[in-house]
Coordinates of C-alpha atoms in Angstrom, one line a residue:
M214 CA -8.3 20.4 18.5
E215 CA -5.5 19.6 21.2
H216 CA -2.0 18.9 20.4
R217 CA 0.4 18.5 23.5
T218 CA 3.7 17.0 22.9
L219 CA 5.7 15.6 25.7
E220 CA 9.1 17.0 26.0
Q221 CA 9.7 17.7 29.7
D222 CA 12.9 16.5 31.1
P223 CA 14.2 14.8 27.9
P224 CA 17.2 12.4 28.5
S225 CA 19.6 14.9 26.7
A226 CA 18.4 18.0 25.0
S227 CA 21.2 18.4 22.5
P228 CA 21.2 14.7 21.1
L229 CA 17.3 14.8 20.9
E230 CA 17.4 18.0 19.1
D231 CA 20.0 16.8 16.8
A232 CA 17.7 13.9 16.0
L233 CA 14.6 16.0 15.6
A234 CA 16.7 18.3 13.1
L235 CA 17.6 15.2 11.1
G236 CA 13.9 14.0 11.1
D237 CA 12.8 17.5 9.6
E238 CA 15.2 16.9 6.8
L239 CA 14.1 13.5 6.1
V240 CA 10.4 14.3 6.1
A241 CA 11.3 17.1 3.8
A242 CA 13.0 14.7 1.1
W243 CA 10.3 14.4 -1.2
G244 CA 10.1 11.5 -3.8
S245 CA 8.5 10.5 -7.0
W246 CA 6.4 7.4 -7.6
R247 CA 3.3 6.0 -9.6
P248 CA 5.1 6.2 -13.0
T249 CA 3.2 5.8 -16.6
M250 CA 4.7 6.2 -19.9
T251 CA 3.8 7.4 -23.1
P252 CA 3.4 4.8 -26.2
D253 CA 7.0 5.6 -27.2
A254 CA 8.4 5.5 -23.7
R255 CA 9.7 9.1 -24.2
Q256 CA 7.7 10.9 -21.5
V257 CA 6.8 9.7 -18.1
A258 CA 4.2 11.1 -15.8
F259 CA 4.3 10.4 -12.1
V260 CA 3.3 11.5 -8.8
S261 CA 5.6 13.6 -6.5
D262 CA 5.2 15.7 -3.3
R263 CA 8.3 17.9 -4.2
S264 CA 5.8 20.9 -3.5
G265 CA 5.0 19.7 -0.1
I266 CA 2.0 17.8 -1.4
P267 CA 1.6 15.0 -3.9
Q268 CA 0.6 16.5 -7.2
L269 CA 1.1 15.5 -11.0
W270 CA 4.2 16.0 -12.8
I271 CA 5.5 15.0 -16.3
Q272 CA 9.1 14.8 -17.6
D273 CA 11.1 13.7 -20.6
V274 CA 12.9 10.5 -20.2
V275 CA 16.4 11.3 -21.1
L276 CA 19.0 8.5 -20.9
D277 CA 22.1 10.5 -21.5
G278 CA 23.2 13.8 -20.4
E279 CA 21.8 16.1 -18.0
M280 CA 18.5 15.2 -16.3
P281 CA 15.6 17.4 -17.7
A282 CA 13.4 19.7 -15.4
A283 CA 9.8 18.0 -14.5
R284 CA 6.7 20.2 -15.3
H285 CA 3.9 20.3 -12.9
V286 CA 0.5 19.8 -14.3
R287 CA -2.0 21.5 -12.2
L288 CA -5.4 19.8 -11.5
S289 CA -7.1 20.3 -8.1
P290 CA -5.3 21.6 -5.1
D291 CA -6.1 18.3 -3.4
P292 CA -3.5 15.6 -3.3
V293 CA -2.9 13.4 -6.3
V294 CA -2.9 9.7 -5.6
S295 CA -2.2 8.1 -8.9
V296 CA -1.9 8.8 -12.7
S297 CA -2.4 6.7 -15.8
W298 CA -1.5 7.6 -19.4
A299 CA -4.0 6.5 -22.1
A300 CA -2.5 4.2 -24.7
D301 CA -2.8 6.8 -27.4
S302 CA -1.3 9.5 -25.3
R303 CA -3.8 11.8 -25.8
W304 CA -4.9 11.9 -22.1
L305 CA -4.0 11.3 -18.4
A306 CA -6.3 10.1 -15.8
C307 CA -5.7 10.9 -12.0
S308 CA -7.1 9.8 -8.7
V309 CA -7.3 12.9 -6.6
A310 CA -8.1 12.4 -2.6
V311 CA -10.9 14.9 -2.0
G312 CA -10.0 17.4 0.8
G313 CA -6.8 15.1 1.5
G314 CA -9.5 12.6 2.8
V315 CA -10.2 9.1 1.9
R316 CA -12.6 9.7 -0.8
T317 CA -11.2 10.0 -4.1
E318 CA -12.3 11.8 -7.4
V319 CA -11.3 10.6 -11.2
W320 CA -9.8 13.6 -13.1
V321 CA -8.7 13.5 -16.9
V322 CA -6.4 16.2 -18.4
R323 CA -4.5 16.7 -21.5
P324 CA -0.6 16.3 -21.2
D325 CA 0.0 20.0 -21.9
G326 CA -2.3 20.7 -18.9
S327 CA -5.6 21.7 -20.8
D328 CA -9.0 20.3 -20.7
A329 CA -8.7 19.2 -17.1
R330 CA -12.1 18.1 -15.7
R331 CA -13.4 15.8 -12.9
I332 CA -15.5 13.1 -14.4
A333 CA -16.5 11.0 -11.2
G334 CA -16.5 11.3 -7.4
D335 CA -17.0 14.1 -5.2
A336 CA -16.8 14.7 -1.4
H337 CA -19.8 12.7 -0.8
E338 CA -19.3 9.9 -3.6
H339 CA -16.2 7.9 -3.6
A340 CA -14.9 7.0 -7.3
E341 CA -11.9 4.8 -8.0
L342 CA -9.6 5.1 -10.8
G343 CA -9.1 1.9 -13.0
P344 CA -7.4 0.8 -16.4
W345 CA -7.6 2.4 -19.8
T346 CA -8.6 0.3 -22.5
R347 CA -5.9 -1.0 -24.7
S348 CA -7.0 1.3 -27.4
G349 CA -6.6 4.3 -25.0
H350 CA -10.0 5.8 -25.9
R351 CA -11.8 5.4 -22.5
V352 CA -10.9 4.7 -19.0
V353 CA -12.5 2.4 -16.1
V354 CA -14.3 4.1 -13.1
T355 CA -15.8 2.1 -10.3
F356 CA -18.1 3.3 -7.6
P357 CA -17.9 1.1 -4.5
P358 CA -21.1 -0.2 -2.8
V359 CA -23.2 2.1 -0.6
G360 CA -26.7 2.1 0.7
G361 CA -27.6 -1.2 -0.4
R362 CA -26.3 -0.5 -3.9
P363 CA -23.8 -2.9 -5.3
S364 CA -20.4 -1.8 -6.9
R365 CA -20.7 -0.5 -10.3
C366 CA -18.1 -0.2 -13.1
Y367 CA -18.2 2.4 -15.9
L368 CA -16.2 3.2 -19.1
G369 CA -15.5 6.9 -19.0
D370 CA -15.0 9.2 -22.0
P371 CA -12.4 11.7 -21.3
A372 CA -13.6 14.1 -24.1
T373 CA -17.2 14.2 -22.7
G374 CA -17.2 12.9 -19.3
R375 CA -19.9 10.2 -20.3
L376 CA -20.0 7.1 -18.2
D377 CA -21.2 3.8 -19.8
P378 CA -22.2 1.0 -17.7
L379 CA -19.6 -2.0 -17.9
A380 CA -19.9 -4.4 -14.8
E381 CA -21.6 -4.5 -11.5
G382 CA -21.2 -6.7 -8.3
D383 CA -20.6 -7.0 -4.5
L384 CA -17.3 -5.6 -4.4
V385 CA -16.3 -5.9 -8.1
H386 CA -13.2 -4.3 -9.7
V387 CA -12.1 -4.6 -13.3
L388 CA -8.7 -5.4 -13.7
D389 CA -8.0 -5.0 -17.4
V390 CA -10.0 -4.5 -20.8
S391 CA -9.2 -5.9 -24.2
Q392 CA -8.0 -3.8 -27.1
E393 CA -11.7 -3.8 -28.8
E394 CA -13.4 -3.6 -25.2
R395 CA -15.2 -6.9 -25.8
F396 CA -13.4 -9.0 -22.8
L397 CA -12.9 -7.9 -19.4
V398 CA -11.0 -9.3 -16.4
V399 CA -13.4 -9.0 -13.2
V400 CA -12.4 -9.8 -9.6
D401 CA -15.1 -9.8 -6.9
G402 CA -15.3 -10.6 -3.2
E403 CA -14.0 -10.0 0.2
R404 CA -10.6 -9.3 1.4
G405 CA -8.5 -12.7 0.8
Q406 CA -11.5 -14.4 -0.8
Q407 CA -12.0 -13.1 -4.2
F408 CA -12.8 -14.9 -7.3
C409 CA -11.8 -14.0 -10.8
V410 CA -13.6 -14.2 -14.1
V411 CA -13.4 -13.3 -17.6
V412 CA -16.4 -11.5 -19.2
D413 CA -17.4 -11.4 -22.7
R414 CA -19.6 -8.5 -23.2
L415 CA -20.6 -9.3 -26.8
I416 CA -22.5 -12.5 -25.7
D417 CA -23.0 -11.5 -21.8
D418 CA -21.1 -14.6 -20.7
H419 CA -18.2 -15.1 -18.0
Q420 CA -15.8 -17.7 -17.5
P421 CA -13.8 -18.4 -14.1
L422 CA -10.3 -18.1 -14.5
L423 CA -9.3 -20.3 -11.5
P424 CA -10.6 -23.4 -9.9
H425 CA -14.3 -23.4 -9.4
G426 CA -15.0 -22.6 -5.4
A427 CA -11.3 -21.4 -4.8
T428 CA -10.7 -17.9 -3.4
G429 CA -7.9 -15.8 -2.5
S430 CA -6.5 -12.7 -3.7
T431 CA -5.9 -11.5 -7.3
D432 CA -4.4 -7.9 -7.7
V433 CA -3.1 -7.9 -11.2
A434 CA -4.5 -9.2 -14.6
L435 CA -3.4 -8.5 -18.1
L436 CA -5.0 -9.4 -21.3
R437 CA -2.7 -9.9 -24.2
P438 CA -2.6 -11.8 -27.6
A439 CA -1.9 -15.5 -27.0
P440 CA 1.8 -16.5 -27.3
A441 CA 2.8 -17.9 -30.9
G442 CA 1.6 -21.6 -31.2
D443 CA -1.3 -21.3 -28.6
T444 CA -4.5 -22.5 -29.5
G445 CA -6.6 -19.6 -28.3
P446 CA -6.8 -16.0 -29.5
V447 CA -6.4 -14.1 -26.2
Y448 CA -4.4 -15.0 -23.1
V449 CA -4.9 -13.7 -19.7
Y450 CA -2.1 -13.6 -17.2
L451 CA -2.8 -13.3 -13.5
A452 CA -0.6 -12.6 -10.3
S453 CA -2.7 -14.7 -7.9
D454 CA -2.7 -17.0 -4.9
V455 CA -6.4 -18.3 -5.3
G456 CA -6.2 -22.0 -4.4
L457 CA -2.4 -21.5 -4.3
P458 CA 0.2 -21.6 -1.5
R459 CA 1.9 -18.4 -2.8
R460 CA 1.1 -15.8 -5.3
Q461 CA 2.2 -16.9 -8.9
L462 CA 1.9 -16.0 -12.3
I463 CA -1.0 -17.9 -13.9
G464 CA -1.8 -18.1 -17.5
M465 CA -5.0 -19.2 -19.4
P466 CA -6.1 -19.0 -23.1
F467 CA -9.8 -17.9 -24.1
G468 CA -11.6 -16.5 -26.7
P469 CA -15.2 -15.9 -28.3
N470 CA -18.1 -18.3 -28.1
G471 CA -17.3 -19.5 -24.4
Y472 CA -13.8 -20.8 -25.4
R473 CA -11.7 -21.4 -22.2
G474 CA -8.5 -23.3 -22.0
E475 CA -6.6 -24.9 -19.2
A476 CA -5.0 -22.6 -16.2
Q477 CA -1.4 -23.1 -15.8
T478 CA 1.2 -22.0 -13.4
L479 CA 3.9 -20.4 -15.8
A480 CA 6.1 -18.9 -13.1
A481 CA 6.4 -19.7 -9.3
R482 CA 8.9 -19.5 -6.4
D483 CA 8.8 -21.3 -3.0
D484 CA 10.8 -18.4 -1.3
A485 CA 9.0 -15.5 -2.8
E486 CA 5.5 -14.0 -3.9
L487 CA 4.7 -12.5 -7.3
E488 CA 4.1 -9.1 -6.7
F489 CA 3.8 -7.1 -9.9
V490 CA 3.5 -8.3 -13.7
D491 CA 3.1 -6.1 -16.7
G492 CA 3.5 -7.1 -20.6
D493 CA 4.2 -5.6 -23.8
D494 CA 1.6 -5.2 -26.5
A495 CA 2.4 -8.2 -28.4
G496 CA 2.1 -10.4 -25.6
T497 CA 5.7 -11.8 -26.1
L498 CA 7.3 -10.3 -23.1
L499 CA 6.3 -10.0 -19.3
L500 CA 8.0 -8.3 -16.4
L501 CA 7.7 -10.0 -13.2
V502 CA 8.5 -8.4 -9.8
W503 CA 9.1 -10.9 -7.0
N504 CA 8.8 -10.0 -3.2
V505 CA 11.5 -12.1 -1.4
A506 CA 10.9 -11.5 2.2
G507 CA 10.3 -7.9 1.7
A508 CA 13.0 -7.2 -0.8
S509 CA 12.4 -7.0 -4.6
E510 CA 13.8 -9.1 -7.5
L511 CA 13.1 -8.6 -11.3
E512 CA 12.8 -10.9 -14.0
L513 CA 11.9 -10.9 -17.7
F514 CA 9.3 -13.7 -18.8
D515 CA 9.5 -14.9 -22.5
T516 CA 5.9 -16.1 -23.2
T517 CA 6.9 -18.0 -26.4
T518 CA 9.8 -20.0 -24.7
R519 CA 8.7 -19.4 -21.2
E520 CA 12.5 -18.7 -20.2
R521 CA 13.0 -16.4 -17.3
T522 CA 15.9 -13.8 -17.2
R523 CA 17.0 -12.3 -13.8
L524 CA 17.4 -8.5 -14.0
H525 CA 20.4 -7.6 -11.8
G526 CA 21.5 -4.4 -10.4
L527 CA 18.2 -2.9 -8.9
P528 CA 19.4 0.4 -7.4
G529 CA 17.6 -0.1 -4.2
L530 CA 16.0 -2.8 -2.1
V531 CA 12.3 -2.1 -3.0
A532 CA 10.8 -1.7 -6.5
T533 CA 7.2 -0.4 -6.9
D534 CA 4.7 0.5 -9.7
P535 CA 6.6 -1.2 -12.6
V536 CA 5.7 -0.3 -16.2
L537 CA 7.0 -2.2 -19.1
S538 CA 6.8 -0.1 -22.4
R539 CA 4.4 -1.2 -25.3
D540 CA 7.5 -2.3 -27.3
G541 CA 9.3 -4.3 -24.3
R542 CA 12.3 -2.4 -24.6
S543 CA 12.0 -0.1 -21.5
V544 CA 10.8 -0.4 -17.9
V545 CA 10.2 2.5 -15.7
L546 CA 9.6 1.8 -12.0
G547 CA 10.0 3.3 -8.4
V548 CA 13.0 2.2 -6.5
E549 CA 13.5 3.0 -2.7
G550 CA 15.5 1.9 0.2
P551 CA 16.3 2.9 3.8
S552 CA 18.5 5.6 2.9
R553 CA 16.8 7.0 -0.3
P554 CA 13.2 8.3 -0.7
R555 CA 11.3 7.0 -3.8
E556 CA 13.0 7.8 -7.2
L557 CA 12.2 6.7 -10.7
W558 CA 14.6 4.7 -12.7
H559 CA 14.6 3.4 -16.4
L560 CA 15.8 -0.1 -17.2
D561 CA 16.9 -1.1 -20.8
T562 CA 15.7 -4.4 -21.1
A563 CA 17.9 -5.3 -23.9
T564 CA 21.3 -4.1 -22.1
G565 CA 20.4 -4.4 -18.3
E566 CA 21.5 -0.7 -18.0
W567 CA 19.9 1.4 -15.3
T568 CA 19.5 5.1 -15.3
R569 CA 17.9 7.3 -12.8
I570 CA 15.5 9.6 -14.6
T571 CA 13.9 11.8 -11.7
H572 CA 15.7 14.0 -9.2
S573 CA 15.4 14.0 -5.4
P574 CA 17.3 15.9 -2.7
E575 CA 20.6 14.6 -1.2
L576 CA 20.5 13.1 2.3
P577 CA 23.1 12.5 5.1
V578 CA 23.4 8.8 4.2
R579 CA 26.1 8.4 6.8
D580 CA 23.2 9.2 9.5
L581 CA 20.9 6.6 8.4
V582 CA 20.7 2.9 9.4
V583 CA 20.1 0.0 7.0
P584 CA 18.0 -2.8 8.7
T585 CA 18.9 -6.4 9.1
L586 CA 16.6 -9.0 8.6
E587 CA 15.7 -11.0 11.9
T588 CA 14.0 -14.6 12.2
Y589 CA 12.3 -15.8 15.1
A590 CA 9.6 -18.0 16.5
A591 CA 6.1 -17.3 17.5
H592 CA 4.6 -18.9 20.7
D593 CA 3.4 -21.5 18.6
G594 CA 6.4 -22.2 16.7
L595 CA 5.4 -20.2 13.5
T596 CA 8.5 -18.4 12.0
L597 CA 8.2 -14.7 12.2
T598 CA 10.5 -12.2 10.6
G599 CA 11.2 -8.6 11.2
W600 CA 13.5 -5.6 10.2
L601 CA 15.9 -4.4 12.8
Y602 CA 17.1 -0.9 12.8
E603 CA 19.7 -0.9 15.7
A604 CA 20.6 2.6 17.1
P605 CA 24.2 3.2 16.7
N606 CA 24.6 3.8 20.6
P607 CA 22.2 1.3 21.9
S608 CA 20.9 2.2 25.2
G609 CA 18.5 -0.4 25.9
A610 CA 15.4 1.6 24.6
A611 CA 13.5 0.2 21.8
A612 CA 10.1 0.5 19.9
L613 CA 8.0 -2.2 18.1
S614 CA 6.8 -0.6 14.8
L615 CA 3.6 -2.3 13.7
H616 CA 2.5 -2.1 10.1
G617 CA -1.1 -1.6 8.7
G618 CA -3.4 -4.0 6.9
P619 CA -3.0 -6.5 8.4
E620 CA -2.3 -7.7 5.1
A621 CA 0.5 -5.1 4.3
Q622 CA 4.0 -6.0 4.9
E623 CA 7.1 -4.2 6.7
R624 CA 9.7 -3.8 4.0
P625 CA 13.2 -1.8 3.9
T626 CA 11.9 1.3 2.7
F627 CA 12.3 5.0 3.2
N628 CA 11.0 5.8 6.8
A629 CA 11.8 9.4 8.1
M630 CA 10.1 8.5 11.8
V631 CA 11.9 5.2 12.0
Q632 CA 15.3 7.0 11.3
T633 CA 14.5 9.8 13.7
L634 CA 13.8 7.4 16.5
V635 CA 17.3 5.6 15.8
A636 CA 19.0 8.9 15.8
A637 CA 17.5 9.5 19.1
G638 CA 19.0 6.3 20.6
I639 CA 16.0 4.2 20.4
T640 CA 16.3 0.9 18.7
V641 CA 13.4 0.0 16.3
F642 CA 12.2 -3.4 15.5
A643 CA 9.4 -3.8 12.6
P644 CA 8.0 -7.3 12.6
N645 CA 5.9 -9.0 10.1
V646 CA 3.4 -10.7 12.5
R647 CA 0.9 -13.3 11.3
G648 CA -1.6 -11.8 8.9
S649 CA 1.1 -9.8 6.8
S650 CA 1.3 -10.4 3.1
G651 CA 4.4 -11.7 1.2
F652 CA 4.9 -14.9 3.1
G653 CA 2.2 -17.2 1.6
R654 CA -1.5 -17.5 1.7
E655 CA -1.6 -19.4 4.9
F656 CA 0.4 -17.0 6.6
V657 CA -1.9 -14.0 5.7
H658 CA -4.9 -15.9 6.9
A659 CA -3.3 -17.1 10.2
D660 CA -5.1 -14.3 12.0
D661 CA -8.5 -14.2 10.5
V662 CA -11.6 -13.5 12.7
E663 CA -11.3 -16.0 15.8
K664 CA -7.5 -16.2 15.3
R665 CA -6.9 -12.6 16.1
H666 CA -5.4 -13.6 19.6
D667 CA -2.4 -15.3 18.0
A668 CA -1.6 -12.2 16.3
F669 CA -1.7 -10.6 20.0
A670 CA 0.7 -13.2 21.1
D671 CA 3.1 -12.5 18.2
V672 CA 3.6 -8.9 19.2
L673 CA 4.5 -10.4 22.8
A674 CA 7.0 -12.9 21.1
T675 CA 8.7 -10.0 19.4
A676 CA 9.1 -8.1 22.4
E677 CA 10.8 -11.2 24.0
H678 CA 13.0 -11.6 20.9
L679 CA 14.4 -8.1 21.4
V680 CA 15.3 -9.0 25.1
A681 CA 16.6 -12.2 24.5
R682 CA 18.9 -11.1 21.8
G683 CA 20.0 -8.1 23.9
F684 CA 18.6 -5.5 21.7
A685 CA 16.2 -3.9 24.5
D686 CA 15.7 -3.7 28.4
A687 CA 12.4 -5.7 29.3
D688 CA 11.2 -2.5 30.8
R689 CA 12.0 0.0 28.2
I690 CA 10.0 -1.2 25.2
A691 CA 7.3 1.0 23.5
V692 CA 4.7 -0.4 21.1
T693 CA 3.6 1.9 18.1
G694 CA 1.7 1.1 14.8
R695 CA -0.7 2.8 12.5
S696 CA -4.1 1.7 11.0
Y697 CA -4.3 -2.0 11.9
G698 CA -1.0 -1.6 13.7
G699 CA -2.4 1.2 15.9
Y700 CA -5.3 -1.3 16.9
L701 CA -2.7 -4.0 17.6
T702 CA -0.8 -1.3 19.7
L703 CA -4.2 -0.6 21.8
A704 CA -4.6 -4.5 22.0
S705 CA -1.1 -4.9 23.3
L706 CA -1.5 -2.5 26.1
A707 CA -5.0 -3.4 27.0
F708 CA -4.8 -7.1 26.7
S709 CA -1.2 -7.5 28.0
P710 CA -0.4 -4.8 30.8
G711 CA 3.0 -4.8 32.1
V712 CA 4.8 -5.6 29.1
F713 CA 5.3 -2.3 27.3
A714 CA 6.5 1.1 28.8
A715 CA 4.4 3.2 26.3
G716 CA 2.5 3.3 23.3
I717 CA 1.7 5.3 20.2
D718 CA -1.6 4.5 18.3
I719 CA -1.6 6.1 14.8
C720 CA -5.3 6.1 13.3
G721 CA -6.0 2.7 15.0
M722 CA -9.5 1.3 15.6
S723 CA -10.3 1.2 19.3
D724 CA -13.6 -0.7 18.8
L725 CA -14.4 -3.1 16.1
T726 CA -18.1 -2.6 16.6
T727 CA -17.9 1.0 16.2
F728 CA -15.6 0.8 13.4
Y729 CA -18.0 -1.1 11.4
R730 CA -20.8 1.3 12.2
D731 CA -18.8 4.3 11.2
T732 CA -16.3 3.5 8.3
E733 CA -17.2 3.8 4.7
P734 CA -19.4 1.1 3.7
W735 CA -17.3 -0.4 1.0
I736 CA -14.4 -0.8 3.5
G737 CA -16.7 -2.6 6.0
A738 CA -18.0 -5.1 3.7
A739 CA -14.6 -6.1 2.5
A740 CA -13.3 -6.6 6.0
V741 CA -15.8 -9.4 7.2
S742 CA -13.5 -11.8 5.9
K743 CA -10.5 -10.5 7.9
Y744 CA -12.3 -9.2 11.3
G745 CA -15.4 -10.9 11.3
H746 CA -19.2 -10.1 10.6
P747 CA -20.4 -7.1 12.6
E748 CA -23.7 -8.8 13.5
H749 CA -23.0 -12.6 13.3
D750 CA -19.7 -12.0 15.1
R751 CA -20.5 -9.2 17.6
V752 CA -19.5 -11.0 20.6
L753 CA -16.3 -11.9 19.4
L754 CA -15.7 -8.3 18.0
E755 CA -16.5 -6.8 21.5
E756 CA -14.1 -9.3 23.0
L757 CA -11.4 -8.2 20.7
S758 CA -12.0 -4.4 21.2
P759 CA -9.5 -2.5 23.4
L760 CA -11.8 0.2 24.2
R761 CA -13.8 -2.4 26.6
R762 CA -10.4 -2.9 28.4
A763 CA -9.3 0.6 28.7
D764 CA -8.8 0.4 32.6
A765 CA -5.9 -2.0 31.7
I766 CA -4.1 0.8 29.8
D767 CA -1.8 2.2 32.6
V768 CA 1.3 3.5 30.6
P769 CA 1.7 6.8 28.7
L770 CA -0.2 6.8 25.4
L771 CA 0.0 9.1 22.4
V772 CA -2.9 9.0 19.9
V773 CA -2.8 10.3 16.6
H774 CA -5.6 10.6 13.8
G775 CA -6.4 12.6 10.8
E776 CA -9.3 14.8 10.8
L777 CA -10.8 13.6 7.6
D778 CA -10.2 9.9 8.2
T779 CA -13.3 7.9 7.1
N780 CA -11.3 4.6 6.7
V781 CA -10.7 4.5 10.5
P782 CA -13.3 7.0 11.5
I783 CA -11.8 9.8 13.8
G784 CA -14.4 8.7 16.7
E785 CA -11.9 5.6 17.2
A786 CA -9.4 7.9 18.5
R787 CA -11.5 10.2 20.4
Q788 CA -13.4 7.5 22.5
I789 CA -10.3 6.0 23.6
V790 CA -8.7 9.2 24.6
A791 CA -12.2 10.1 26.4
A792 CA -12.2 6.8 28.3
L793 CA -8.4 7.2 29.2
R794 CA -8.9 10.6 30.5
G795 CA -12.0 9.5 32.4
L796 CA -9.8 7.3 34.2
D797 CA -7.1 9.7 34.9
R798 CA -4.5 7.8 32.7
Q799 CA -1.6 9.7 30.8
V800 CA -2.8 10.1 27.5
D801 CA -2.0 12.7 24.7
Y802 CA -4.0 13.3 21.5
L803 CA -2.6 15.0 18.2
E804 CA -5.3 15.6 15.6
L805 CA -4.1 16.5 12.2
A806 CA -6.1 18.9 10.3
G807 CA -6.8 18.4 6.8
E808 CA -5.6 14.7 6.6
G809 CA -7.4 11.2 6.1
H810 CA -6.0 7.9 6.6
D811 CA -2.6 8.6 5.0
Y812 CA -0.8 11.6 5.8
R813 CA 0.4 13.3 2.5
R814 CA 1.3 16.8 3.6
A815 CA 5.0 17.2 4.6
E816 CA 4.0 19.5 7.5
S817 CA 1.6 16.9 8.9
R818 CA 4.3 14.2 9.0
R819 CA 6.7 16.6 10.4
T820 CA 4.5 17.5 13.4
L821 CA 3.8 13.7 13.8
T822 CA 7.5 12.8 13.6
R823 CA 8.4 15.4 16.2
S824 CA 5.5 14.6 18.6
A825 CA 6.1 10.7 18.4
V826 CA 9.8 11.1 18.9
G827 CA 9.7 13.5 21.7
F828 CA 6.9 11.4 23.4
L829 CA 9.3 8.2 23.4
A830 CA 12.3 10.0 24.3
A831 CA 10.6 11.2 27.4
H832 CA 9.2 7.9 28.4
L833 CA 12.0 5.4 27.3
R834 CA 14.7 7.7 28.4
P835 CA 17.4 6.6 26.0
V836 CA 21.0 7.4 27.0
T837 CA 22.8 8.9 24.1

């Protein structure tokens, strides 16, 4: 494995070293996320990388006095991805990344750390953690499709490890299970083309939740008792954009013997998408988290009166993974912003009082940049937005930072690499080109399959905007990105030579046909609606593959990839590097040992940040 960082003839050794030292401090700034509460809301379990790798921690929720210490619950040495507390508080279930790679195992453990065991998944078979039943006795485990076999969902018994069949389908996931395990909310389908049903296990019947034939994305569903005065015994709440312009709160009553009421929009906004929803046990109160151009806003929704109450004072720009207590009195959620890593906060829903409940390191806030939101037009007039991190002493050097997905979204969160680049004198602009989430259903599908060239054009429009606004010199702009953003980086260099001065491709696809050939089966199956079919659309996929235009890449390129990545397989990096070296082009390659598609170890992120910042400082030559 080769690792060569370009640091020859830096523009100014002292400012660059100062920036890299700041980057080291930011990378080491651990956070806490993915909270889950006990039924009495007195303890919270969460994932934190304070030990250098994401692991499971438990802490008392204390709202006055000194913050209690967190306790490390040891499972596997591998990174913990998520955690969920059973409704009866007797067990925790965790998703663990095998070896740090893409495939995950499902583990269960008692809150005191005893009886830890793996109940599903291993290095060869991916298993996904689903929800607990409302009674807390069993947890959903899903095995994705592989070898012609469909997705299969099971109810796992944490005490015995027994897995009982629950549901199966092409790309099926169970979003929620009713108290008595009779009803399920199931979603199935490719990316952006899902349908959603309620399954009555007793009579083996299913009822569609949304208009027949309509598809879209449904990520969150809750089964709760029906509001007072409603005709149905059970109510399902969805955060969905199926057949709708934006993701909204949808409600529908249903019950035994095939009873199904009318779906209704309970909460919608023209300027935002509903990102998260959680509810109390009684079904009387819902917590709504809205995504407003990347920032978060919170509301409480009374299911009986349908009144919405805005919650003010969010101590950061972005809220993630909210949990509403079973009695509706408490909220615990992750909060972050450009100058703070992810922390856990508690909200008293009656008083509106916020309390930080996890500790995180202090950072030199004065040295960090809070971005501003820029709005500009694409080549066809479509409105685009992006977050501008302007260097304190602008030099004309700039970098575009392209997010993955493409259905992800650039948001004003904590980003050590971006802040380090800015400290090194390089302005960073992080756009949301078409295909990004958060801006409505039409926008997220505006780059599907044959419309991919329009996303390429958005990158060029973004560079033009930087120059027109005076944020960058036309000949000193780099393009960078990870995952799909890495692919978009390679495409920008290959299909539009002469626009960018350098590029950094982090775990991006270089050839869409080999991506389909080598990726995990369930990832490839879900991607068809977004990229095209590997057989039926092969000519288009070949046309859209940067590897086939490698001869047009004539600027310095840094390629970064995780050794264990099976989402975007490592061959995608090695083949573009080999092609460019065969053409005698300037290309550096950094392979991160023990990492998959997400780089979870602090040392890996430090190596990446130092390599990327040194590379761009050498080739953009910012004057600080």
